[in-house]
PDB file of C-alpha atoms in Angstrom:
ATOM      1  CA  MET X   1      40.058  15.268 -40.745  1.00 45.00           C
ATOM      2  CA  ARG X   2      38.937  11.783 -40.990  1.00 45.00           C
ATOM      3  CA  THR X   3      36.974  11.978 -44.213  1.00 48.00           C
ATOM      4  CA  LEU X   4      40.573  13.800 -45.614  1.00 48.00           C
ATOM      5  CA  PHE X   5      42.495  11.026 -43.855  1.00 44.00           C
ATOM      6  CA  ALA X   6      40.184   8.310 -45.312  1.00 47.00           C
ATOM      7  CA  ALA X   7      40.135  10.322 -48.800  1.00 50.00           C
ATOM      8  CA  LEU X   8      44.089  10.094 -48.736  1.00 50.00           C
ATOM      9  CA  GLY X   9      43.875   6.085 -48.135  1.00 48.00           C
ATOM     10  CA  ILE X  10      41.450   5.090 -51.075  1.00 47.00           C
ATOM     11  CA  MET X  11      44.079   6.281 -53.147  1.00 43.00           C
ATOM     12  CA  LEU X  12      46.413   3.125 -52.270  1.00 44.00           C
ATOM     13  CA  LEU X  13      43.378   0.835 -52.026  1.00 45.00           C
ATOM     14  CA  ALA X  14      44.868  -1.303 -55.088  1.00 40.00           C
ATOM     15  CA  HIS X  15      48.158  -1.185 -53.905  1.00 43.00           C
ATOM     16  CA  ILE X  16      47.288  -2.383 -50.595  1.00 43.00           C
ATOM     17  CA  GLY X  17      45.558  -5.568 -52.279  1.00 44.00           C
ATOM     18  CA  TYR X  18      48.234  -6.914 -54.290  1.00 44.00           C
ATOM     19  CA  ALA X  19      51.816  -8.407 -53.379  1.00 44.00           C
ATOM     20  CA  GLY X  20      53.406  -6.744 -56.356  1.00 53.00           C
ATOM     21  CA  GLU X  21      52.646  -4.034 -59.131  1.00 61.00           C
ATOM     22  CA  THR X  22      49.908  -4.925 -61.685  1.00 64.00           C
ATOM     23  CA  THR X  23      50.122  -4.232 -65.165  1.00 75.00           C
ATOM     24  CA  VAL X  24      46.540  -5.822 -65.991  1.00 87.00           C
ATOM     25  CA  LEU X  25      43.417  -5.164 -64.564  1.00 91.00           C
ATOM     26  CA  LYS X  26      41.223  -8.087 -64.657  1.00 89.00           C
ATOM     27  CA  THR X  27      37.782  -7.504 -62.273  1.00 93.00           C
ATOM     28  CA  GLU X  28      35.725  -4.451 -62.158  1.00 94.00           C
ATOM     29  CA  ARG X  29      36.669  -4.408 -58.506  1.00 91.00           C
ATOM     30  CA  GLU X  30      40.022  -3.875 -59.612  1.00 88.00           C
ATOM     31  CA  LYS X  31      39.194  -1.310 -62.373  1.00 91.00           C
ATOM     32  CA  ILE X  32      37.441   0.620 -60.051  1.00 90.00           C
ATOM     33  CA  SER X  33      39.753   0.777 -57.079  1.00 80.00           C
ATOM     34  CA  TYR X  34      42.647   1.615 -59.785  1.00 83.00           C
ATOM     35  CA  GLY X  35      40.121   4.568 -61.038  1.00 85.00           C
ATOM     36  CA  ILE X  36      39.777   6.046 -57.801  1.00 80.00           C
ATOM     37  CA  GLY X  37      43.406   6.043 -57.248  1.00 74.00           C
ATOM     38  CA  MET X  38      44.066   7.597 -60.649  1.00 82.00           C
ATOM     39  CA  ASP X  39      41.334  10.290 -59.818  1.00 82.00           C
ATOM     40  CA  ILE X  40      42.998  11.382 -56.280  1.00 74.00           C
ATOM     41  CA  GLY X  41      46.491  10.728 -56.898  1.00 74.00           C
ATOM     42  CA  GLU X  42      46.075  13.403 -60.225  1.00 84.00           C
ATOM     43  CA  ASN X  43      44.195  15.510 -57.280  1.00 80.00           C
ATOM     44  CA  MET X  44      46.785  14.963 -55.052  1.00 74.00           C
ATOM     45  CA  LYS X  45      49.649  15.792 -57.175  1.00 80.00           C
ATOM     46  CA  ARG X  46      47.846  18.867 -58.476  1.00 80.00           C
ATOM     47  CA  GLN X  47      47.993  20.184 -54.994  1.00 77.00           C
ATOM     48  CA  SER X  48      51.447  18.835 -54.439  1.00 79.00           C
ATOM     49  CA  ILE X  49      50.582  16.828 -51.683  1.00 82.00           C
ATOM     50  CA  ASP X  50      53.790  15.625 -49.767  1.00 83.00           C
ATOM     51  CA  ILE X  51      53.266  12.294 -48.286  1.00 78.00           C
ATOM     52  CA  ASP X  52      54.741   8.783 -47.991  1.00 82.00           C
ATOM     53  CA  PRO X  53      53.240   6.274 -50.395  1.00 76.00           C
ATOM     54  CA  ASP X  54      54.471   3.286 -48.182  1.00 82.00           C
ATOM     55  CA  ILE X  55      53.537   4.770 -44.724  1.00 84.00           C
ATOM     56  CA  LEU X  56      50.248   5.496 -45.778  1.00 75.00           C
ATOM     57  CA  ALA X  57      49.815   1.926 -46.957  1.00 76.00           C
ATOM     58  CA  GLN X  58      50.638   0.705 -43.407  1.00 87.00           C
ATOM     59  CA  GLY X  59      48.286   3.127 -41.963  1.00 85.00           C
ATOM     60  CA  MET X  60      45.745   1.769 -44.061  1.00 77.00           C
ATOM     61  CA  LYS X  61      47.037  -2.116 -43.289  1.00 84.00           C
ATOM     62  CA  ASP X  62      47.067  -1.281 -39.662  1.00 90.00           C
ATOM     63  CA  VAL X  63      43.679  -0.102 -39.569  1.00 88.00           C
ATOM     64  CA  PHE X  64      41.665  -3.318 -41.696  1.00 82.00           C
ATOM     65  CA  ALA X  65      43.798  -5.687 -39.872  1.00 91.00           C
ATOM     66  CA  GLY X  66      43.216  -3.847 -36.392  1.00 92.00           C
ATOM     67  CA  ASN X  67      46.676  -3.971 -35.511  1.00 93.00           C
ATOM     68  CA  LYS X  68      48.152  -1.299 -32.570  1.00 93.00           C
ATOM     69  CA  LEU X  69      47.774   1.792 -34.166  1.00 92.00           C
ATOM     70  CA  LEU X  70      51.371   4.358 -34.230  1.00 94.00           C
ATOM     71  CA  LEU X  71      49.226   7.122 -33.682  1.00 93.00           C
ATOM     72  CA  THR X  72      47.213   7.974 -30.485  1.00 93.00           C
ATOM     73  CA  GLU X  73      44.057   9.528 -31.252  1.00 93.00           C
ATOM     74  CA  GLU X  74      45.414  13.207 -30.160  1.00 95.00           C
ATOM     75  CA  GLU X  75      48.335  12.675 -32.273  1.00 94.00           C
ATOM     76  CA  PHE X  76      45.986  11.924 -35.297  1.00 93.00           C
ATOM     77  CA  ARG X  77      44.032  15.168 -34.627  1.00 94.00           C
ATOM     78  CA  ASN X  78      46.811  17.447 -33.947  1.00 95.00           C
ATOM     79  CA  THR X  79      48.728  16.036 -37.238  1.00 93.00           C
ATOM     80  CA  MET X  80      45.499  16.236 -39.397  1.00 92.00           C
ATOM     81  CA  GLU X  81      44.672  19.594 -38.131  1.00 94.00           C
ATOM     82  CA  ASN X  82      48.139  20.957 -38.810  1.00 94.00           C
ATOM     83  CA  PHE X  83      48.100  19.426 -42.301  1.00 91.00           C
ATOM     84  CA  LYS X  84      44.800  21.196 -42.929  1.00 92.00           C
ATOM     85  CA  LYS X  85      46.873  25.022 -41.454  1.00 93.00           C
ATOM     86  CA  ASP X  86      49.536  23.919 -43.792  1.00 91.00           C
ATOM     87  CA  MET X  87      47.523  23.265 -46.817  1.00 89.00           C
ATOM     88  CA  MET X  88      45.257  26.597 -46.641  1.00 92.00           C
ATOM     89  CA  ALA X  89      47.780  28.308 -45.917  1.00 92.00           C
ATOM     90  CA  LYS X  90      50.009  27.450 -49.170  1.00 89.00           C
ATOM     91  CA  GLN X  91      46.821  27.377 -51.229  1.00 86.00           C
ATOM     92  CA  LYS X  92      46.359  30.923 -49.847  1.00 90.00           C
ATOM     93  CA  MET X  93      49.606  31.920 -51.111  1.00 92.00           C
ATOM     94  CA  GLN X  94      49.496  30.674 -54.391  1.00 88.00           C
ATOM     95  CA  MET X  95      46.059  32.691 -54.876  1.00 90.00           C
ATOM     96  CA  GLN X  96      47.786  35.481 -53.939  1.00 93.00           C
ATOM     97  CA  GLU X  97      50.436  35.096 -56.268  1.00 95.00           C
ATOM     98  CA  ILE X  98      47.971  34.357 -59.030  1.00 93.00           C
ATOM     99  CA  SER X  99      46.096  37.578 -58.187  1.00 96.00           C
ATOM    100  CA  ASP X 100      49.369  40.061 -58.292  1.00 97.00           C
ATOM    101  CA  ASN X 101      50.156  38.630 -61.578  1.00 97.00           C
ATOM    102  CA  ASN X 102      47.014  39.116 -62.651  1.00 97.00           C
ATOM    103  CA  LYS X 103      46.645  42.098 -61.717  1.00 97.00           C
ATOM    104  CA  LYS X 104      50.181  43.519 -63.024  1.00 98.00           C
ATOM    105  CA  GLU X 105      49.628  41.711 -66.656  1.00 98.00           C
ATOM    106  CA  GLY X 106      46.506  43.509 -66.733  1.00 98.00           C
ATOM    107  CA  GLU X 107      47.431  47.106 -65.599  1.00 98.00           C
ATOM    108  CA  ALA X 108      50.297  46.277 -68.442  1.00 98.00           C
ATOM    109  CA  PHE X 109      48.317  45.523 -71.058  1.00 98.00           C
ATOM    110  CA  LEU X 110      45.722  48.492 -70.460  1.00 98.00           C
ATOM    111  CA  ALA X 111      48.478  50.696 -70.553  1.00 98.00           C
ATOM    112  CA  GLU X 112      49.385  49.801 -73.701  1.00 98.00           C
ATOM    113  CA  ASN X 113      45.782  49.452 -74.940  1.00 98.00           C
ATOM    114  CA  LYS X 114      44.861  52.943 -74.382  1.00 97.00           C
ATOM    115  CA  LYS X 115      47.346  53.700 -76.914  1.00 98.00           C
ATOM    116  CA  LYS X 116      45.694  51.924 -79.915  1.00 98.00           C
ATOM    117  CA  GLU X 117      43.472  53.995 -82.281  1.00 97.00           C
ATOM    118  CA  GLY X 118      40.094  54.293 -81.499  1.00 98.00           C
ATOM    119  CA  VAL X 119      40.329  53.171 -77.675  1.00 98.00           C
ATOM    120  CA  ILE X 120      38.402  55.805 -75.606  1.00 98.00           C
ATOM    121  CA  THR X 121      39.635  55.676 -71.685  1.00 98.00           C
ATOM    122  CA  LEU X 122      36.960  56.793 -69.247  1.00 98.00           C
ATOM    123  CA  PRO X 123      38.026  58.251 -65.965  1.00 98.00           C
ATOM    124  CA  SER X 124      36.790  55.218 -63.586  1.00 98.00           C
ATOM    125  CA  GLY X 125      39.450  52.938 -65.960  1.00 98.00           C
ATOM    126  CA  LEU X 126      37.484  51.342 -68.385  1.00 99.00           C
ATOM    127  CA  GLN X 127      38.237  51.487 -72.253  1.00 99.00           C
ATOM    128  CA  TYR X 128      35.997  50.861 -74.981  1.00 99.00           C
ATOM    129  CA  LYS X 129      36.245  50.886 -78.877  1.00 98.00           C
ATOM    130  CA  ILE X 130      33.341  51.574 -80.902  1.00 98.00           C
ATOM    131  CA  ILE X 131      33.008  48.956 -83.821  1.00 98.00           C
ATOM    132  CA  LYS X 132      29.289  49.806 -85.201  1.00 97.00           C
ATOM    133  CA  GLU X 133      28.006  52.990 -83.801  1.00 96.00           C
ATOM    134  CA  GLY X 134      23.946  52.620 -83.319  1.00 97.00           C
ATOM    135  CA  GLU X 135      21.146  55.026 -83.369  1.00 96.00           C
ATOM    136  CA  GLY X 136      18.959  56.082 -80.311  1.00 96.00           C
ATOM    137  CA  ASN X 137      18.954  56.599 -76.606  1.00 97.00           C
ATOM    138  CA  PRO X 138      21.334  54.700 -74.558  1.00 98.00           C
ATOM    139  CA  PRO X 139      19.901  52.717 -71.663  1.00 98.00           C
ATOM    140  CA  LYS X 140      19.404  53.936 -68.332  1.00 97.00           C
ATOM    141  CA  GLU X 141      20.475  51.897 -65.194  1.00 96.00           C
ATOM    142  CA  THR X 142      16.812  51.097 -64.362  1.00 97.00           C
ATOM    143  CA  ASP X 143      16.529  49.463 -67.953  1.00 98.00           C
ATOM    144  CA  THR X 144      16.722  45.962 -69.048  1.00 98.00           C
ATOM    145  CA  VAL X 145      18.759  45.234 -72.258  1.00 98.00           C
ATOM    146  CA  THR X 146      19.026  42.167 -74.690  1.00 98.00           C
ATOM    147  CA  VAL X 147      22.829  41.859 -75.729  1.00 98.00           C
ATOM    148  CA  HIS X 148      24.886  39.466 -78.159  1.00 98.00           C
ATOM    149  CA  TYR X 149      28.510  39.232 -76.327  1.00 98.00           C
ATOM    150  CA  LYS X 150      31.614  37.085 -76.035  1.00 98.00           C
ATOM    151  CA  GLY X 151      34.556  37.455 -73.092  1.00 98.00           C
ATOM    152  CA  THR X 152      37.924  36.424 -73.341  1.00 98.00           C
ATOM    153  CA  LEU X 153      41.059  36.802 -70.903  1.00 98.00           C
ATOM    154  CA  ILE X 154      43.341  39.558 -72.132  1.00 98.00           C
ATOM    155  CA  ASP X 155      45.391  35.978 -73.901  1.00 96.00           C
ATOM    156  CA  GLY X 156      41.974  35.849 -76.136  1.00 96.00           C
ATOM    157  CA  THR X 157      40.973  32.836 -73.737  1.00 96.00           C
ATOM    158  CA  GLU X 158      37.041  32.765 -74.620  1.00 97.00           C
ATOM    159  CA  PHE X 159      34.937  32.039 -71.028  1.00 96.00           C
ATOM    160  CA  ASP X 160      31.186  32.963 -71.947  1.00 96.00           C
ATOM    161  CA  SER X 161      29.620  33.730 -75.257  1.00 97.00           C
ATOM    162  CA  SER X 162      26.157  34.047 -76.230  1.00 98.00           C
ATOM    163  CA  TYR X 163      26.707  33.665 -79.878  1.00 97.00           C
ATOM    164  CA  SER X 164      28.371  29.918 -78.807  1.00 96.00           C
ATOM    165  CA  ARG X 165      24.797  29.410 -76.898  1.00 96.00           C
ATOM    166  CA  GLY X 166      22.916  30.696 -80.069  1.00 96.00           C
ATOM    167  CA  GLU X 167      20.689  32.804 -78.191  1.00 97.00           C
ATOM    168  CA  PRO X 168      21.007  36.945 -76.788  1.00 98.00           C
ATOM    169  CA  ALA X 169      21.285  37.171 -73.138  1.00 98.00           C
ATOM    170  CA  THR X 170      18.746  39.498 -71.212  1.00 98.00           C
ATOM    171  CA  PHE X 171      19.365  41.277 -68.116  1.00 97.00           C
ATOM    172  CA  PRO X 172      19.141  44.388 -66.053  1.00 98.00           C
ATOM    173  CA  VAL X 173      21.382  47.162 -66.575  1.00 98.00           C
ATOM    174  CA  LYS X 174      22.606  47.309 -62.667  1.00 97.00           C
ATOM    175  CA  GLY X 175      22.728  43.587 -62.737  1.00 96.00           C
ATOM    176  CA  VAL X 176      26.018  43.195 -63.678  1.00 97.00           C
ATOM    177  CA  ILE X 177      29.520  43.857 -63.596  1.00 98.00           C
ATOM    178  CA  PRO X 178      30.350  47.793 -62.628  1.00 98.00           C
ATOM    179  CA  GLY X 179      32.390  47.802 -66.085  1.00 98.00           C
ATOM    180  CA  TRP X 180      28.907  46.825 -68.211  1.00 98.00           C
ATOM    181  CA  THR X 181      27.053  48.994 -66.229  1.00 98.00           C
ATOM    182  CA  GLU X 182      29.116  51.809 -67.113  1.00 98.00           C
ATOM    183  CA  ALA X 183      29.374  50.740 -70.725  1.00 98.00           C
ATOM    184  CA  LEU X 184      26.219  49.905 -71.653  1.00 98.00           C
ATOM    185  CA  GLN X 185      24.566  53.358 -70.392  1.00 98.00           C
ATOM    186  CA  LEU X 186      26.676  55.244 -72.943  1.00 98.00           C
ATOM    187  CA  MET X 187      25.811  52.688 -75.927  1.00 98.00           C
ATOM    188  CA  LYS X 188      23.111  53.206 -78.645  1.00 97.00           C
ATOM    189  CA  PRO X 189      20.925  50.277 -79.752  1.00 98.00           C
ATOM    190  CA  GLY X 190      22.614  48.554 -82.485  1.00 97.00           C
ATOM    191  CA  SER X 191      25.645  49.406 -81.187  1.00 98.00           C
ATOM    192  CA  THR X 192      28.769  46.662 -81.096  1.00 98.00           C
ATOM    193  CA  TRP X 193      31.447  47.784 -78.703  1.00 99.00           C
ATOM    194  CA  GLN X 194      34.416  46.452 -77.453  1.00 99.00           C
ATOM    195  CA  LEU X 195      35.117  46.684 -73.560  1.00 99.00           C
ATOM    196  CA  PHE X 196      38.087  46.492 -71.932  1.00 99.00           C
ATOM    197  CA  ILE X 197      37.187  46.249 -68.355  1.00 99.00           C
ATOM    198  CA  PRO X 198      40.355  46.273 -65.650  1.00 98.00           C
ATOM    199  CA  SER X 199      39.720  43.967 -62.598  1.00 97.00           C
ATOM    200  CA  ASN X 200      37.918  46.337 -60.265  1.00 98.00           C
ATOM    201  CA  LEU X 201      35.068  47.114 -62.557  1.00 98.00           C
ATOM    202  CA  ALA X 202      34.940  43.342 -63.575  1.00 98.00           C
ATOM    203  CA  TYR X 203      34.919  40.210 -60.807  1.00 97.00           C
ATOM    204  CA  GLY X 204      38.105  41.720 -58.522  1.00 96.00           C
ATOM    205  CA  GLU X 205      40.160  39.571 -56.335  1.00 93.00           C
ATOM    206  CA  ARG X 206      37.340  36.648 -56.130  1.00 92.00           C
ATOM    207  CA  GLY X 207      37.617  36.185 -59.735  1.00 94.00           C
ATOM    208  CA  ALA X 208      34.622  33.992 -61.313  1.00 94.00           C
ATOM    209  CA  GLY X 209      34.145  30.303 -61.961  1.00 82.00           C
ATOM    210  CA  GLY X 210      36.971  28.250 -63.227  1.00 85.00           C
ATOM    211  CA  LYS X 211      38.495  30.505 -65.966  1.00 91.00           C
ATOM    212  CA  ILE X 212      38.184  33.836 -64.699  1.00 97.00           C
ATOM    213  CA  GLY X 213      40.754  33.686 -61.980  1.00 95.00           C
ATOM    214  CA  PRO X 214      41.254  36.708 -59.508  1.00 96.00           C
ATOM    215  CA  ASN X 215      42.138  40.537 -60.455  1.00 97.00           C
ATOM    216  CA  SER X 216      41.717  39.173 -63.889  1.00 98.00           C
ATOM    217  CA  THR X 217      41.052  42.118 -66.580  1.00 98.00           C
ATOM    218  CA  LEU X 218      38.351  41.086 -68.925  1.00 98.00           C
ATOM    219  CA  VAL X 219      38.001  41.985 -72.525  1.00 99.00           C
ATOM    220  CA  PHE X 220      33.984  41.936 -74.017  1.00 98.00           C
ATOM    221  CA  ASP X 221      32.851  42.251 -77.622  1.00 98.00           C
ATOM    222  CA  VAL X 222      29.257  43.320 -76.728  1.00 98.00           C
ATOM    223  CA  GLU X 223      26.161  43.810 -79.342  1.00 98.00           C
ATOM    224  CA  LEU X 224      23.242  46.033 -77.818  1.00 98.00           C
ATOM    225  CA  LEU X 225      20.256  44.656 -79.492  1.00 98.00           C
ATOM    226  CA  SER X 226      17.531  46.208 -77.762  1.00 97.00           C
ATOM    227  CA  ILE X 227      16.265  48.367 -74.550  1.00 97.00           C
ATOM    228  CA  LYS X 228      13.098  47.290 -72.368  1.00 93.00           C
TER     229      LYS X 228
END
């Protein structure tokens, strides 16, 4: 908790060192101090952390000056522990709201999408549309495939693309998300399909990386190049 408290204090280091508001940064030390303040301030603002900057500055000044502190060690520990619990509860609530919204929007998207011409819905909930049909036998679960693909959210936001990297991807059929594993075993070499994958067949409640939120429905353009 002291680490968190110190991080909060860094934001006001520049403020502490000046008698008034500064509009010109003259030294490298001032620039570094201001830059750190910007970075942490933006992070705190993004998290909607409610603090009193003046009281925070006083706490920093008292520590550096060796003044008598207004909180005992026990009061400090209890206060920061409660703060940590409140922040975790707030973040959990926010993530649950995002998760619920993603799930609701995904279900609505799939319900409309299955009505579109050429879209096939499987019992699992996976949907696909054949863009180009290939030839030969589909891969088995134990096979390894090479594919080109592009992945987007239902709003069209791209989160991954082998096309952008300029190199296809190779992986085991059973080594990807369930929606992919199921679809690949139906595709013939040379096929290009568009997959519409419900969240439970994608990354579920955990999401993936910074772009795929919890319970996100995903859309993939997949070109099956070869089977090993």
